[in-house]
CSV table of C-alpha atoms in Angstrom, one decimal:
chain,number,residue,atom,x,y,z
E,1,MET,CA,19.8,51.5,5.1
E,2,ILE,CA,22.6,49.7,3.2
E,3,ILE,CA,22.6,46.9,5.8
E,4,PHE,CA,18.9,46.6,5.6
E,5,LYS,CA,19.0,46.2,1.8
E,6,PHE,CA,21.6,43.5,2.1
E,7,ILE,CA,19.4,41.6,4.6
E,8,ILE,CA,16.4,41.9,2.2
E,9,PHE,CA,18.6,40.7,-0.7
E,10,PHE,CA,19.8,37.6,1.2
E,11,ILE,CA,16.3,36.7,2.4
E,12,CYS,CA,15.1,36.9,-1.2
E,13,LEU,CA,17.9,34.6,-2.3
E,14,ALA,CA,17.0,32.1,0.5
E,15,VAL,CA,13.3,32.1,-0.6
E,16,GLN,CA,14.2,31.5,-4.2
E,17,ALA,CA,16.5,28.7,-3.2
E,18,THR,CA,13.9,26.9,-1.2
E,19,ALA,CA,11.3,27.4,-4.0
E,20,GLN,CA,13.5,25.5,-6.5
E,21,PRO,CA,12.9,21.8,-7.0
E,22,PHE,CA,15.8,19.7,-5.7
E,23,THR,CA,16.3,18.3,-9.2
E,24,SER,CA,15.6,19.3,-12.8
E,25,ARG,CA,15.7,15.7,-14.0
E,26,PRO,CA,12.6,13.5,-14.3
E,27,ILE,CA,11.9,11.2,-11.4
E,28,HIS,CA,10.5,7.8,-12.3
E,29,LEU,CA,8.1,6.1,-9.9
E,30,VAL,CA,8.1,2.4,-10.8
E,31,VAL,CA,4.9,0.6,-9.9
E,32,PRO,CA,5.5,-3.2,-9.8
E,33,PHE,CA,1.8,-4.0,-10.6
E,34,ALA,CA,-0.5,-3.6,-13.6
E,35,ALA,CA,-2.1,-0.2,-14.3
E,36,GLY,CA,-5.5,0.5,-12.8
E,37,GLY,CA,-5.1,-1.0,-9.3
E,38,THR,CA,-5.1,0.9,-6.1
E,39,THR,CA,-1.3,1.2,-5.9
E,40,ASP,CA,-1.1,2.5,-9.5
E,41,VAL,CA,-3.9,5.0,-8.9
E,42,THR,CA,-2.2,6.3,-5.7
E,43,ALA,CA,1.2,6.6,-7.5
E,44,ARG,CA,-0.4,8.6,-10.3
E,45,ILE,CA,-2.1,11.0,-7.8
E,46,LEU,CA,1.2,11.5,-6.0
E,47,ALA,CA,3.1,12.2,-9.3
E,48,GLN,CA,0.5,14.8,-10.3
E,49,GLU,CA,0.6,16.5,-7.0
E,50,LEU,CA,4.4,16.5,-6.8
E,51,ASN,CA,4.5,18.0,-10.3
E,52,LYS,CA,2.0,20.7,-9.2
E,53,HIS,CA,3.3,21.6,-5.8
E,54,GLU,CA,7.0,21.0,-6.1
E,55,GLY,CA,7.8,21.8,-9.8
E,56,LEU,CA,9.1,18.3,-10.3
E,57,THR,CA,8.7,16.1,-13.4
E,58,VAL,CA,7.5,12.8,-12.0
E,59,VAL,CA,6.7,9.9,-14.4
E,60,VAL,CA,4.9,6.7,-13.4
E,61,GLU,CA,6.1,3.4,-15.0
E,62,ASN,CA,4.3,0.0,-14.6
E,63,ARG,CA,6.6,-3.0,-14.5
E,64,PRO,CA,4.4,-5.8,-13.1
E,65,GLY,CA,5.2,-9.5,-12.5
E,66,ALA,CA,6.8,-12.0,-10.1
E,67,LEU,CA,5.4,-10.6,-6.8
E,68,GLY,CA,6.5,-7.1,-7.7
E,69,SER,CA,10.1,-8.2,-8.1
E,70,ILE,CA,10.4,-7.3,-11.7
E,71,GLY,CA,9.7,-3.6,-11.0
E,72,SER,CA,11.7,-3.7,-7.7
E,73,ASN,CA,14.8,-5.2,-9.3
E,74,HIS,CA,14.6,-2.6,-12.1
E,75,VAL,CA,14.8,0.1,-9.5
E,76,LEU,CA,17.7,-1.7,-7.8
E,77,GLN,CA,19.6,-1.8,-11.1
E,78,GLN,CA,19.5,1.9,-11.5
E,79,ARG,CA,21.9,4.5,-10.1
E,80,PRO,CA,20.9,5.1,-6.4
E,81,ASP,CA,20.5,8.8,-6.7
E,82,GLY,CA,16.8,9.2,-6.0
E,83,HIS,CA,15.7,9.6,-9.6
E,84,VAL,CA,14.3,6.0,-10.0
E,85,LEU,CA,12.1,5.0,-7.1
E,86,LEU,CA,9.7,2.2,-6.3
E,87,PHE,CA,6.1,2.8,-5.5
E,88,SER,CA,4.6,-0.2,-3.8
E,89,SER,CA,2.2,-1.5,-1.2
E,90,ASN,CA,3.4,-3.1,2.0
E,91,GLY,CA,2.7,-6.4,0.3
E,92,ILE,CA,6.4,-6.6,-0.6
E,93,LEU,CA,7.3,-7.0,3.1
E,94,ALA,CA,5.7,-10.5,3.0
E,95,ASN,CA,7.3,-11.8,-0.2
E,96,ARG,CA,9.9,-13.8,1.8
E,97,PHE,CA,7.1,-15.7,3.5
E,98,PHE,CA,5.5,-16.7,0.2
E,99,SER,CA,8.6,-17.5,-1.9
E,100,ASN,CA,12.0,-18.9,-1.5
E,101,ASN,CA,13.4,-17.0,-4.5
E,102,PRO,CA,15.9,-14.4,-3.3
E,103,GLU,CA,15.1,-12.3,-6.3
E,104,VAL,CA,11.6,-11.9,-5.0
E,105,ASP,CA,12.7,-11.0,-1.4
E,106,VAL,CA,13.7,-7.5,-2.2
E,107,ILE,CA,12.9,-5.7,1.0
E,108,GLY,CA,16.4,-6.2,2.4
E,109,ARG,CA,17.8,-4.2,-0.5
E,110,LEU,CA,15.3,-1.4,-0.2
E,111,VAL,CA,14.7,1.4,2.3
E,112,PRO,CA,11.4,3.2,2.8
E,113,VAL,CA,11.4,6.8,1.7
E,114,ALA,CA,7.8,8.0,2.4
E,115,ASN,CA,4.5,6.5,3.4
E,116,VAL,CA,1.7,8.0,1.4
E,117,ILE,CA,-1.7,6.5,2.4
E,118,GLU,CA,-3.1,3.6,4.4
E,119,SER,CA,-6.5,2.0,4.2
E,120,ALA,CA,-8.3,-1.1,5.3
E,121,MET,CA,-8.8,-4.2,3.2
E,122,VAL,CA,-12.4,-5.3,2.9
E,123,MET,CA,-13.5,-8.9,3.0
E,124,MET,CA,-15.8,-9.6,0.0
E,125,VAL,CA,-18.1,-12.6,-0.3
E,126,ALA,CA,-20.0,-13.8,-3.4
E,127,ASN,CA,-23.8,-13.3,-3.4
E,128,ASN,CA,-24.5,-17.1,-3.8
E,129,VAL,CA,-22.8,-18.0,-0.5
E,130,PRO,CA,-25.4,-18.9,2.2
E,131,ALA,CA,-24.0,-16.7,4.9
E,132,THR,CA,-25.0,-13.2,6.0
E,133,ASN,CA,-22.0,-12.1,8.0
E,134,ALA,CA,-18.4,-13.1,8.8
E,135,LYS,CA,-19.3,-15.3,11.7
E,136,GLU,CA,-21.7,-17.3,9.6
E,137,LEU,CA,-19.1,-17.6,6.9
E,138,VAL,CA,-16.5,-19.0,9.3
E,139,GLU,CA,-19.0,-21.7,10.5
E,140,LEU,CA,-20.0,-22.5,7.0
E,141,VAL,CA,-16.4,-23.1,5.9
E,142,ARG,CA,-15.6,-25.0,9.1
E,143,GLN,CA,-18.3,-27.6,8.2
E,144,LYS,CA,-16.6,-28.3,4.9
E,145,PRO,CA,-12.8,-27.7,5.3
E,146,GLY,CA,-11.0,-27.5,1.9
E,147,PHE,CA,-14.3,-27.1,0.0
E,148,TYR,CA,-14.7,-23.3,-0.4
E,149,HIS,CA,-12.3,-21.2,-2.6
E,150,TYR,CA,-10.8,-17.7,-2.1
E,151,GLY,CA,-9.2,-15.5,-4.6
E,152,THR,CA,-5.8,-14.1,-4.0
E,153,SER,CA,-3.0,-12.3,-5.8
E,154,SER,CA,-0.5,-14.7,-7.4
E,155,GLY,CA,1.8,-15.8,-4.5
E,156,GLY,CA,1.7,-12.8,-2.2
E,157,GLY,CA,0.7,-9.2,-1.9
E,158,THR,CA,-1.9,-7.5,0.4
E,159,LEU,CA,-4.7,-9.8,-0.9
E,160,GLN,CA,-2.8,-12.9,0.2
E,161,ILE,CA,-1.6,-11.3,3.5
E,162,ALA,CA,-5.2,-10.5,4.5
E,163,ALA,CA,-6.5,-13.9,3.5
E,164,SER,CA,-3.7,-15.7,5.3
E,165,LEU,CA,-4.3,-13.7,8.5
E,166,PHE,CA,-8.0,-14.4,8.3
E,167,LEU,CA,-7.5,-18.2,7.8
E,168,LYS,CA,-5.0,-18.4,10.7
E,169,ALA,CA,-7.1,-16.3,13.1
E,170,THR,CA,-10.2,-18.4,12.4
E,171,ASN,CA,-8.4,-21.8,12.0
E,172,ILE,CA,-10.4,-22.7,8.9
E,173,GLU,CA,-9.3,-24.2,5.6
E,174,MET,CA,-10.1,-22.8,2.2
E,175,ILE,CA,-8.5,-23.4,-1.3
E,176,ALA,CA,-6.5,-20.5,-2.7
E,177,VAL,CA,-7.1,-19.5,-6.3
E,178,PRO,CA,-4.3,-17.2,-7.5
E,179,TYR,CA,-5.0,-14.4,-9.9
E,180,SER,CA,-2.9,-11.8,-11.7
E,181,GLY,CA,-4.6,-9.1,-9.8
E,182,GLY,CA,-7.6,-8.1,-7.7
E,183,SER,CA,-9.8,-7.1,-10.8
E,184,SER,CA,-9.7,-10.6,-12.3
E,185,ALA,CA,-10.4,-12.2,-8.9
E,186,ALA,CA,-13.4,-9.8,-8.5
E,187,THR,CA,-14.8,-11.0,-11.8
E,188,ASP,CA,-14.9,-14.6,-10.6
E,189,LEU,CA,-16.3,-13.5,-7.2
E,190,ILE,CA,-19.1,-11.6,-8.9
E,191,GLY,CA,-19.7,-14.6,-11.1
E,192,GLY,CA,-20.0,-16.9,-8.0
E,193,ARG,CA,-17.0,-19.0,-9.0
E,194,ILE,CA,-15.1,-18.3,-5.8
E,195,THR,CA,-16.4,-17.7,-2.3
E,196,MET,CA,-14.4,-14.9,-0.9
E,197,MET,CA,-11.6,-12.5,-1.6
E,198,PHE,CA,-10.0,-9.4,0.1
E,199,ASP,CA,-9.8,-6.1,-1.8
E,200,SER,CA,-9.0,-2.5,-1.2
E,201,ASN,CA,-11.9,-0.7,0.5
E,202,LEU,CA,-12.3,1.6,-2.5
E,203,VAL,CA,-12.8,-1.2,-5.1
E,204,GLY,CA,-14.5,-3.6,-2.8
E,205,MET,CA,-17.1,-1.2,-1.5
E,206,GLN,CA,-18.0,-0.3,-5.1
E,207,HIS,CA,-19.1,-3.9,-5.7
E,208,HIS,CA,-20.9,-3.9,-2.3
E,209,ARG,CA,-22.9,-0.8,-3.1
E,210,ALA,CA,-23.7,-2.1,-6.6
E,211,GLY,CA,-25.0,-5.3,-5.1
E,212,THR,CA,-22.7,-7.5,-7.2
E,213,ALA,CA,-20.9,-8.9,-4.1
E,214,ARG,CA,-21.1,-8.4,-0.3
E,215,ALA,CA,-18.7,-6.7,2.2
E,216,PHE,CA,-18.6,-8.7,5.4
E,217,ALA,CA,-15.8,-7.0,7.4
E,218,VAL,CA,-12.9,-4.6,7.1
E,219,THR,CA,-9.5,-5.6,8.4
E,220,SER,CA,-8.5,-2.5,10.3
E,221,ALA,CA,-8.7,-1.9,14.0
E,222,GLU,CA,-11.3,0.8,13.5
E,223,ARG,CA,-14.1,1.1,10.9
E,224,SER,CA,-13.0,2.5,7.6
E,225,ARG,CA,-14.0,6.0,6.7
E,226,SER,CA,-14.9,4.6,3.2
E,227,ALA,CA,-17.0,1.8,4.8
E,228,VAL,CA,-18.4,3.1,8.1
E,229,ASP,CA,-21.4,0.7,7.9
E,230,ILE,CA,-19.1,-2.4,7.7
E,231,SER,CA,-17.9,-4.1,10.9
E,232,THR,CA,-14.2,-4.7,11.7
E,233,TRP,CA,-12.7,-8.2,12.0
E,234,ARG,CA,-12.6,-7.8,15.8
E,235,GLU,CA,-16.3,-6.8,15.9
E,236,MET,CA,-16.8,-10.2,14.2
E,237,ASP,CA,-14.7,-11.9,16.9
E,238,ILE,CA,-11.8,-12.4,14.5
E,239,ASP,CA,-8.7,-11.7,16.5
E,240,SER,CA,-6.5,-10.0,13.9
E,241,GLU,CA,-6.0,-6.7,12.0
E,242,PHE,CA,-4.2,-5.5,8.9
E,243,VAL,CA,-4.0,-2.2,7.0
E,244,ALA,CA,-2.6,-1.8,3.5
E,245,TRP,CA,-0.4,1.1,2.8
E,246,GLN,CA,1.3,2.5,-0.2
E,247,GLY,CA,4.6,4.2,-0.2
E,248,VAL,CA,7.9,5.1,-1.9
E,249,TYR,CA,11.1,3.0,-1.6
E,250,ALA,CA,14.6,3.5,-2.8
E,251,SER,CA,17.7,1.4,-3.1
E,252,ARG,CA,19.5,1.0,0.3
E,253,GLU,CA,22.6,2.5,-1.4
E,254,THR,CA,20.9,5.9,-1.8
E,255,PRO,CA,22.7,8.6,0.2
E,256,ALA,CA,20.9,9.6,3.4
E,257,GLU,CA,20.7,13.2,2.5
E,258,ILE,CA,18.8,12.4,-0.7
E,259,LEU,CA,16.4,10.2,1.2
E,260,ARG,CA,15.7,13.0,3.7
E,261,ILE,CA,15.1,15.5,0.9
E,262,LEU,CA,12.7,13.1,-0.8
E,263,ASN,CA,10.9,12.4,2.5
E,264,THR,CA,10.5,16.1,3.2
E,265,THR,CA,9.4,16.9,-0.3
E,266,ILE,CA,6.8,14.1,-0.5
E,267,ASN,CA,5.4,14.9,3.0
E,268,ARG,CA,5.0,18.5,2.1
E,269,THR,CA,3.0,17.5,-0.9
E,270,LEU,CA,0.9,15.1,1.1
E,271,ARG,CA,0.0,17.9,3.6
E,272,ALA,CA,-1.0,20.2,0.7
E,273,SER,CA,-3.0,17.5,-1.2
E,274,SER,CA,-4.5,15.4,1.6
E,275,ALA,CA,-8.1,15.9,0.3
E,276,ARG,CA,-7.2,14.5,-3.1
E,277,PHE,CA,-5.9,11.3,-1.5
E,278,LEU,CA,-8.9,11.0,0.8
E,279,GLU,CA,-11.2,11.3,-2.1
E,280,SER,CA,-9.5,8.3,-3.7
E,281,GLY,CA,-10.6,6.1,-0.8
E,282,ALA,CA,-7.7,6.3,1.6
E,283,ASP,CA,-8.4,6.1,5.3
E,284,ARG,CA,-5.4,8.2,6.3
E,285,VAL,CA,-2.9,10.4,4.5
E,286,MET,CA,0.5,9.9,6.1
E,287,ASN,CA,3.3,12.2,7.2
E,288,GLU,CA,6.1,10.0,8.7
E,289,SER,CA,9.8,10.6,9.0
E,290,ILE,CA,12.5,8.2,7.8
E,291,GLU,CA,13.0,7.0,11.4
E,292,GLN,CA,9.2,6.4,11.9
E,293,LEU,CA,9.0,4.5,8.6
E,294,ASN,CA,11.9,2.2,9.5
E,295,SER,CA,10.3,1.4,12.8
E,296,ARG,CA,7.0,0.7,11.1
E,297,VAL,CA,8.7,-1.7,8.6
E,298,LEU,CA,10.4,-3.6,11.4
E,299,ARG,CA,7.2,-3.9,13.5
E,300,GLU,CA,5.2,-5.1,10.5
E,301,MET,CA,7.9,-7.6,9.4
E,302,SER,CA,7.8,-9.1,12.9
E,303,MET,CA,4.0,-9.2,12.9
E,304,LEU,CA,3.9,-10.9,9.5
E,305,GLN,CA,6.5,-13.5,10.5
E,306,ASN,CA,4.6,-14.4,13.7
E,307,ALA,CA,1.2,-14.4,11.9
E,308,LEU,CA,2.1,-16.0,8.6
E,309,VAL,CA,4.8,-18.5,9.3
E,310,ARG,CA,3.2,-21.7,10.7
């Protein structure tokens, strides 16, 4: 009986220990983009769910500018102990292909911690463009190279990646018009001042359903769960694909054990809260290990280099 009581006592201690959050200090998720975009919304959902399920205090900070490098470099200047993390899209992987500034090319100094969601980009076209699908748009632009305009994020990001992949795959020429973010580009698209842009499926499909712009294709290999009636690039004979994903990054100097704790903690919350993320417009809620994430980043960097560097 005494031995049995000791066993129960140590089991209770173990349960209490696993129920405790790994830190009592606030964790700061730095979003290197303006508030209100897809990445910011996803970061705030993750913060709320970590607070609820893990007993953590997670605060979201917006530090936009310079291809996300202002927020990224802020994270890199902090103590690498897992309490100040970057929450960004995979757009930062392509920064080196859009700028020669070493301060912008931050991916070599960061390590991925956890992938949160992934979703297709959607190809949006203004209502005043005389085309009814992606194939017709390609032919229209091909007849007047350098005449039509597309909206993009200023110098990089997922909007620019998707547009660059599209232009290279179709071998057409359009004029890039940089914007501070997708919302300002969408304003000009709706006003008919630009021909095309790429946006997250969540935001883009809202304009499509409202009739203020038209969705011609999604960039993923399969149709998006948020846009099941919209064809993929490949269905439109465009030989390319791309998905945007949002995730957590840390300084490469962060100890491996802290990275694994963060990865496990975030993945546990994603499993418990998958419905919340899917409701926000995600195609998939992720659950990848550190090793899987590192492999994903290497594959995507190679793909981007081959696709974007002419």
